[in-house]
Amino acid sequence: MTRVVKVLWLLLCLAVLREASPPPESLYYQRRASVFADLSVPEVRTVRSFLLSQKHLNLSAARTPTLNKNYIFLIELLLPKKEQVLDFLQGHVCPPQRKARVVVFFGAEPAPNVTEYVVGPLPLPRYHYPIRTRSSSSIKFTARPITSVEYQLLHSKITQVTEVATPLLRDISGFSFHNCTDRCLTFTDVAPRGERSGDRKSWFIIQRAVEGYFLHPIGLEILLNHESVDPEHWVVEKVWYNGQYFDSVDELVEKYNRGLVAMVKLPDLHKEDLFSSYRPRGHLQTRAGTPGPKVWEPYDKRYWVKGNSVMYAGWTFAFRVRSSTGIQLFDIRFNSEPIAYEVSLQEAIAFYTGHSPATMQTKYIDTAWGMGVMGHELAKGIDCPEFATYRDTYHLLDSDQPVHYRNTLCIFEYPTAVPLRRHYNSNSRGGYNFYAGLEGQVLLLRTTSTVYNYDYLWDFIFHQNGVMEVKVHATGYIHASFFTTEGLNYGTRVHQHLLGNLHTHLVHYRVDLDVAGTSNSFETLEMKLEKISNPWSPGDHIVQPRLDRVQRERERSAAFAFRKRLPRYQLAVTRYRDSESCSSSLYVQNDPWDPNVNFERFIRNNENITNQDLVAWVTVGFLHIPHAEDIPNTSTPGNSVGFFLRPFNFFQEDPSVASRDVVIVRPVTGSVSEVNIQRWTEVTSPHCPVSSPFTYNGTYLPV
């Protein structure tokens, strides 16, 4: 192929792949969606500058290497009240004023605390005032999330307290904290941090700092009390090594020197053959070196993304990525009918069990780690198709300026490889009367959160028949511990010196359903068996299921326990309240004993839920018993859960009958082979897809 022909071919393919002009109504939906849009970089900077100018707050830079300071931890959008937003969406009023929620850590005060502020109006703020939580405007300082500065101080402290154990550490692992160059140790900290409200002491799992260090514990765990804002007052309270407890590192070293410690010397590690690496190894029964098939988009995109608004096949919705909790969708409509005001991620929890103290203690509550900020760049062709629409996000969390996260959200339409509907109508004579099928095409919005070791993929899927699917895939490294024989009661041996610990994943969503409006009720349909006399055969009986309809009139009757021993409900329906906008918070991880948000209170008052504005709280999850095939990473098949929002007698018929993706085939009368094919879209494009070189930039840099 000559160069001229190649250029013409490329131009032709690029022309085919151009983006279609948006419909006129896209500007209307873009304006509606703007009320939910995350703070812009200029807005974040303005809020930060405004608060820094308030001298009575005595604010310092977040990255100043001390905890004895007052500093801004988080700046994010504070959503307007729903009533104000609905008035705007219905065209009655102008958009509500934009405001920011700001979290400030007051570490330099006589009584250190955390206080949240409202700052507004934007873009020119004039006021700030504290947000009250329960009976107080402040939160315990020990409940705050860990910051990068605190991690730096913790690393220095652990390096200091383990210096005396350097010979021991090198003997058992070949690595150390002190003077380690390229053979260093690192750690994973677990939470909650203590045994009661006000504690701030963490167990640290000591690991070899290699690729996939989560899978390389050396058998040493250290409990460090770091409640004070002065690291000089931090102390080691307990040490665990290979099933044995010690009161200090010095005691461990002393008994090690006397030969009183059961030591396990780990095999040496080589970067070239780490079992925790993604490097290919072994033999795969397929053509080596040949890439697999790719999905491509031969025509104009059939969806539009403008700002934070999306339109697709009758669906319209707005989105944002909240720094603390992650992805949120708003004003979800189908064929202009309101379906949900909000469908959003609230919390992800992982409860562990184990023989070592760190795994006994581990109850990860991920909002505290910033699930929105933990969304990093999506790899084109792997995390999402190359042709997807990508969006960047900007966050200020544990930083002194907004940080740019590249390509963290993707939106794309793709074929499901399963027909949405199909039927083959046989004539029972070796032929057929007709075949009809509707190609399965959906729109998918995806973000991710890499919370320490685990990677979550958050999917929102929109089907052409008015069904919305919400799904999460879990992958990444397992949270593992050092293998001991006693540990087999709490997990399985996944490698020579590695125990995969039993754990349960729970993910919580808020589903603010406004089905055709805000006046909704909740009814359940269950199946019950009945035994009745056979009406045409006296003396005989028929056993069959029948529908049992139950109108749930109160919140207590609409809360369905997942399991009695777990602190969440599989489904709970409550009456809408502005004060119940989130089911968790940044502070529950480090103070679950006295949480500032307690979901049980949402249903405790047992309000009436008939013809009211209702919110459904949905919990999905699964039990994970790790196994050798979780090395190096847990794979997504079998580790995905979710739920559906499906119309039930909402439409007069399946709304996908409006789709032009349908194909109808009928045999021509009197002919054996001739058929009449009806279709309402263009045939397959004759043009070739453009294969772009793989690119990736994993940075997230201040802007």
CSV table of N, CA and C in Angstrom, one decimal, residues 63 69 123 208 309 323 328 334 370 384 388 509 516 568 620 632 655 680:
chain,number,residue,atom,x,y,z
A,63,ARG,N,0.9,20.3,53.8
A,63,ARG,CA,2.1,19.5,53.6
A,63,ARG,C,3.3,19.9,54.6
A,69,LYS,N,-0.7,21.6,63.8
A,69,LYS,CA,-1.0,22.7,63.0
A,69,LYS,C,-2.5,22.6,62.6
A,123,PRO,N,-18.9,32.2,42.8
A,123,PRO,CA,-17.5,32.1,42.8
A,123,PRO,C,-16.8,33.1,43.7
A,208,ARG,N,8.2,-6.7,52.8
A,208,ARG,CA,9.4,-6.4,51.9
A,208,ARG,C,8.9,-5.5,50.8
A,309,SER,N,-23.0,16.2,31.8
A,309,SER,CA,-24.3,15.6,31.4
A,309,SER,C,-24.2,14.6,30.3
A,323,SER,N,-14.9,13.6,45.9
A,323,SER,CA,-13.6,13.3,46.4
A,323,SER,C,-13.6,12.2,47.5
A,328,GLN,N,-21.2,9.6,41.7
A,328,GLN,CA,-22.6,9.9,42.0
A,328,GLN,C,-23.3,10.3,40.7
A,334,PHE,N,-35.6,8.7,31.9
A,334,PHE,CA,-35.8,7.9,30.7
A,334,PHE,C,-37.0,8.4,29.9
A,370,GLY,N,-10.8,8.1,50.9
A,370,GLY,CA,-11.0,9.0,49.8
A,370,GLY,C,-11.2,8.2,48.5
A,384,CYS,N,-11.0,0.4,29.6
A,384,CYS,CA,-12.1,0.9,28.8
A,384,CYS,C,-11.6,0.8,27.4
A,388,ALA,N,-13.7,5.0,23.8
A,388,ALA,CA,-14.5,5.6,24.8
A,388,ALA,C,-14.3,7.1,25.0
A,509,TYR,N,-25.0,1.6,48.5
A,509,TYR,CA,-25.4,2.6,47.6
A,509,TYR,C,-26.7,3.4,48.1
A,516,ALA,N,-41.5,9.0,38.4
A,516,ALA,CA,-42.5,9.9,37.9
A,516,ALA,C,-42.8,11.0,38.9
A,568,ARG,N,-25.2,-4.0,58.4
A,568,ARG,CA,-25.8,-3.3,57.3
A,568,ARG,C,-27.1,-4.0,56.9
A,620,VAL,N,-24.8,-4.5,48.5
A,620,VAL,CA,-24.4,-5.7,47.8
A,620,VAL,C,-23.1,-6.2,48.3
A,632,PRO,N,-1.2,-13.4,41.0
A,632,PRO,CA,-0.8,-12.3,41.8
A,632,PRO,C,-2.0,-11.4,42.2
A,655,PRO,N,-40.0,-0.2,26.2
A,655,PRO,CA,-39.7,1.0,25.4
A,655,PRO,C,-38.6,0.8,24.4
A,680,TRP,N,-33.3,-1.2,10.1
A,680,TRP,CA,-33.6,0.2,10.1
A,680,TRP,C,-32.3,1.0,10.4
